[in-house]
PDB file of C-alpha atoms in Angstrom:
ATOM      1  CA  UNK A  22       7.061 -11.442  26.111  1.00 59.00           C
ATOM      2  CA  UNK A  23       4.304  -8.797  25.995  1.00 64.00           C
ATOM      3  CA  UNK A  24       6.892  -5.998  26.218  1.00 69.00           C
ATOM      4  CA  UNK A  25       8.763  -7.372  23.225  1.00 70.00           C
ATOM      5  CA  UNK A  26       5.600  -7.502  21.075  1.00 71.00           C
ATOM      6  CA  UNK A  27       4.706  -3.984  22.138  1.00 76.00           C
ATOM      7  CA  UNK A  28       8.121  -2.677  21.073  1.00 78.00           C
ATOM      8  CA  UNK A  29       8.109  -4.564  17.784  1.00 77.00           C
ATOM      9  CA  UNK A  30       4.600  -3.286  17.025  1.00 79.00           C
ATOM     10  CA  UNK A  31       5.666   0.269  17.828  1.00 76.00           C
ATOM     11  CA  UNK A  32       8.647   0.016  15.479  1.00 75.00           C
ATOM     12  CA  UNK A  33       6.520  -1.415  12.669  1.00 77.00           C
ATOM     13  CA  UNK A  34       3.998   1.410  13.075  1.00 71.00           C
ATOM     14  CA  UNK A  35       6.787   4.002  13.093  1.00 70.00           C
ATOM     15  CA  UNK A  36       8.347   2.626   9.916  1.00 68.00           C
ATOM     16  CA  UNK A  37       4.924   2.494   8.240  1.00 66.00           C
ATOM     17  CA  UNK A  38       4.183   6.107   9.138  1.00 58.00           C
ATOM     18  CA  UNK A  39       7.569   7.271   7.892  1.00 59.00           C
ATOM     19  CA  UNK A  40       7.106   5.514   4.577  1.00 57.00           C
ATOM     20  CA  UNK A  41       3.583   6.869   4.136  1.00 51.00           C
ATOM     21  CA  UNK A  42       4.447  10.393   5.272  1.00 48.00           C
ATOM     22  CA  UNK A  43       5.364  11.911   1.892  1.00 49.00           C
ATOM     23  CA  UNK A  44       2.354  13.751   0.586  1.00 48.00           C
ATOM     24  CA  UNK A  45       1.566  14.950  -2.868  1.00 48.00           C
ATOM     25  CA  UNK A  46       1.370  18.587  -3.718  1.00 57.00           C
ATOM     26  CA  UNK A  47      -2.012  20.187  -4.333  1.00 64.00           C
ATOM     27  CA  UNK A  48      -3.832  18.326  -7.093  1.00 67.00           C
ATOM     28  CA  UNK A  49      -5.083  21.517  -8.716  1.00 77.00           C
ATOM     29  CA  UNK A  50      -1.486  22.541  -9.447  1.00 80.00           C
ATOM     30  CA  UNK A  51      -0.163  19.074 -10.197  1.00 83.00           C
ATOM     31  CA  UNK A  52      -2.640  18.608 -13.054  1.00 85.00           C
ATOM     32  CA  UNK A  53      -0.313  20.833 -15.078  1.00 87.00           C
ATOM     33  CA  UNK A  54       2.510  18.342 -14.511  1.00 88.00           C
ATOM     34  CA  UNK A  55       0.626  15.048 -14.878  1.00 87.00           C
ATOM     35  CA  UNK A  56       2.875  13.801 -17.691  1.00 90.00           C
ATOM     36  CA  UNK A  57       5.957  13.954 -15.471  1.00 89.00           C
ATOM     37  CA  UNK A  58       7.333  11.559 -12.881  1.00 87.00           C
ATOM     38  CA  UNK A  59       5.521  11.229  -9.553  1.00 85.00           C
ATOM     39  CA  UNK A  60       8.863  11.842  -7.825  1.00 85.00           C
ATOM     40  CA  UNK A  61       8.570  15.594  -8.469  1.00 88.00           C
ATOM     41  CA  UNK A  62       4.930  15.939  -7.444  1.00 86.00           C
ATOM     42  CA  UNK A  63       5.787  17.335  -4.048  1.00 86.00           C
ATOM     43  CA  UNK A  64       5.488  20.748  -2.427  1.00 87.00           C
ATOM     44  CA  UNK A  65       9.180  21.395  -3.137  1.00 88.00           C
ATOM     45  CA  UNK A  66       8.435  21.538  -6.855  1.00 91.00           C
ATOM     46  CA  UNK A  67       7.340  25.141  -6.253  1.00 92.00           C
ATOM     47  CA  UNK A  68       8.090  25.888  -2.575  1.00 91.00           C
ATOM     48  CA  UNK A  69      11.330  26.290  -0.631  1.00 90.00           C
ATOM     49  CA  UNK A  70      10.026  24.157   2.257  1.00 87.00           C
ATOM     50  CA  UNK A  71       8.844  20.570   1.927  1.00 82.00           C
ATOM     51  CA  UNK A  72       5.789  21.427   4.034  1.00 79.00           C
ATOM     52  CA  UNK A  73       4.552  23.796   1.332  1.00 80.00           C
ATOM     53  CA  UNK A  74       4.756  26.728   3.715  1.00 79.00           C
ATOM     54  CA  UNK A  75       7.209  29.523   3.243  1.00 82.00           C
ATOM     55  CA  UNK A  76       7.919  31.229  -0.009  1.00 89.00           C
ATOM     56  CA  UNK A  77       8.058  29.993  -3.538  1.00 93.00           C
ATOM     57  CA  UNK A  78      11.329  28.827  -5.026  1.00 95.00           C
ATOM     58  CA  UNK A  79      12.480  30.277  -8.354  1.00 96.00           C
ATOM     59  CA  UNK A  80      10.467  27.752 -10.382  1.00 95.00           C
ATOM     60  CA  UNK A  81       7.352  28.349  -8.281  1.00 92.00           C
ATOM     61  CA  UNK A  82       7.663  32.098  -8.805  1.00 94.00           C
ATOM     62  CA  UNK A  83       8.050  31.607 -12.555  1.00 96.00           C
ATOM     63  CA  UNK A  84       5.083  29.212 -12.639  1.00 94.00           C
ATOM     64  CA  UNK A  85       2.929  31.731 -10.746  1.00 91.00           C
ATOM     65  CA  UNK A  86       3.985  34.485 -13.142  1.00 94.00           C
ATOM     66  CA  UNK A  87       3.995  32.608 -16.462  1.00 94.00           C
ATOM     67  CA  UNK A  88       1.697  29.622 -15.931  1.00 90.00           C
ATOM     68  CA  UNK A  89       2.614  26.358 -17.603  1.00 88.00           C
ATOM     69  CA  UNK A  90       3.581  27.092 -21.136  1.00 91.00           C
ATOM     70  CA  UNK A  91       6.488  27.279 -23.529  1.00 94.00           C
ATOM     71  CA  UNK A  92       8.033  30.279 -21.769  1.00 95.00           C
ATOM     72  CA  UNK A  93       8.117  28.429 -18.438  1.00 95.00           C
ATOM     73  CA  UNK A  94       9.419  25.177 -19.915  1.00 95.00           C
ATOM     74  CA  UNK A  95      12.244  26.758 -21.933  1.00 96.00           C
ATOM     75  CA  UNK A  96      13.410  28.877 -19.001  1.00 96.00           C
ATOM     76  CA  UNK A  97      16.122  27.776 -16.536  1.00 96.00           C
ATOM     77  CA  UNK A  98      14.503  28.958 -13.312  1.00 96.00           C
ATOM     78  CA  UNK A  99      17.245  27.816 -10.951  1.00 96.00           C
ATOM     79  CA  UNK A 100      20.215  28.785 -13.156  1.00 95.00           C
ATOM     80  CA  UNK A 101      21.832  25.332 -13.119  1.00 94.00           C
ATOM     81  CA  UNK A 102      22.250  25.072 -16.902  1.00 94.00           C
ATOM     82  CA  UNK A 103      19.211  22.846 -17.537  1.00 95.00           C
ATOM     83  CA  UNK A 104      15.860  24.085 -18.799  1.00 96.00           C
ATOM     84  CA  UNK A 105      12.796  23.511 -16.680  1.00 95.00           C
ATOM     85  CA  UNK A 106      11.587  21.045 -19.333  1.00 94.00           C
ATOM     86  CA  UNK A 107      14.809  19.012 -19.074  1.00 95.00           C
ATOM     87  CA  UNK A 108      14.555  18.897 -15.296  1.00 94.00           C
ATOM     88  CA  UNK A 109      10.857  18.009 -15.215  1.00 94.00           C
ATOM     89  CA  UNK A 110      11.380  15.255 -17.798  1.00 93.00           C
ATOM     90  CA  UNK A 111      14.256  13.747 -15.817  1.00 92.00           C
ATOM     91  CA  UNK A 112      12.375  13.879 -12.505  1.00 92.00           C
ATOM     92  CA  UNK A 113      14.523  16.576 -10.918  1.00 92.00           C
ATOM     93  CA  UNK A 114      13.391  19.841  -9.365  1.00 94.00           C
ATOM     94  CA  UNK A 115      13.652  22.926 -11.627  1.00 95.00           C
ATOM     95  CA  UNK A 116      13.621  25.283  -8.620  1.00 94.00           C
ATOM     96  CA  UNK A 117      16.612  23.672  -6.888  1.00 93.00           C
ATOM     97  CA  UNK A 118      20.055  24.304  -8.412  1.00 93.00           C
ATOM     98  CA  UNK A 119      21.434  21.230  -6.597  1.00 91.00           C
ATOM     99  CA  UNK A 120      18.857  18.957  -8.243  1.00 90.00           C
ATOM    100  CA  UNK A 121      20.099  18.245 -11.753  1.00 89.00           C
ATOM    101  CA  UNK A 122      19.464  15.539 -14.330  1.00 89.00           C
ATOM    102  CA  UNK A 123      21.812  12.623 -13.707  1.00 81.00           C
ATOM    103  CA  UNK A 124      22.497  13.623 -10.093  1.00 62.00           C
ATOM    104  CA  UNK A 125      20.325  11.423  -7.915  1.00 57.00           C
ATOM    105  CA  UNK A 126      20.371  11.518  -4.132  1.00 56.00           C
ATOM    106  CA  UNK A 127      18.460   9.310  -1.725  1.00 57.00           C
ATOM    107  CA  UNK A 128      15.157  10.803  -0.690  1.00 64.00           C
ATOM    108  CA  UNK A 129      14.219  11.547   2.895  1.00 66.00           C
ATOM    109  CA  UNK A 130      11.897   8.539   2.837  1.00 72.00           C
ATOM    110  CA  UNK A 131      14.851   6.192   2.352  1.00 74.00           C
ATOM    111  CA  UNK A 132      16.883   7.869   5.079  1.00 74.00           C
ATOM    112  CA  UNK A 133      13.935   7.810   7.487  1.00 78.00           C
ATOM    113  CA  UNK A 134      13.333   4.111   6.816  1.00 81.00           C
ATOM    114  CA  UNK A 135      17.006   3.301   7.424  1.00 81.00           C
ATOM    115  CA  UNK A 136      16.931   5.241  10.683  1.00 83.00           C
ATOM    116  CA  UNK A 137      13.792   3.381  11.777  1.00 85.00           C
ATOM    117  CA  UNK A 138      15.452   0.038  11.018  1.00 87.00           C
ATOM    118  CA  UNK A 139      18.474   1.103  13.061  1.00 85.00           C
ATOM    119  CA  UNK A 140      16.197   2.024  15.987  1.00 83.00           C
ATOM    120  CA  UNK A 141      14.404  -1.311  15.694  1.00 84.00           C
ATOM    121  CA  UNK A 142      17.717  -3.143  15.907  1.00 84.00           C
ATOM    122  CA  UNK A 143      18.641  -1.206  19.034  1.00 83.00           C
ATOM    123  CA  UNK A 144      15.296  -1.978  20.672  1.00 84.00           C
ATOM    124  CA  UNK A 145      15.483  -5.681  19.819  1.00 82.00           C
ATOM    125  CA  UNK A 146      19.007  -5.872  21.276  1.00 80.00           C
ATOM    126  CA  UNK A 147      17.786  -4.502  24.601  1.00 73.00           C
ATOM    127  CA  UNK A 148      14.921  -6.989  24.856  1.00 60.00           C
TER     128      UNK A 148
END
């Protein structure tokens, strides 16, 4: 019985950590985007890697060069046919040509939670 509780507790902790793992981008930069959806307030708004390390994506480079202003918002940084303003307003990433208004994909949080549930089912079956 103890082993079962230990496994269930471990799975619950894992799922909780996976759901809490997404972090917000640096607040000092996000203040420029406070009127937009929280879904874009991640490192990948400006960076090529979700960790925030690595280089800037095309939007990040334009933001560093132009700051937040009319020139940045009317530009199409990723060349996908939508202005940065359109993408920010729709909650998509203006530095990712695959992220476009109207094209929603499940986030990594959802996929991680589904994987954790699958693992929990496997563990419970073995008990």
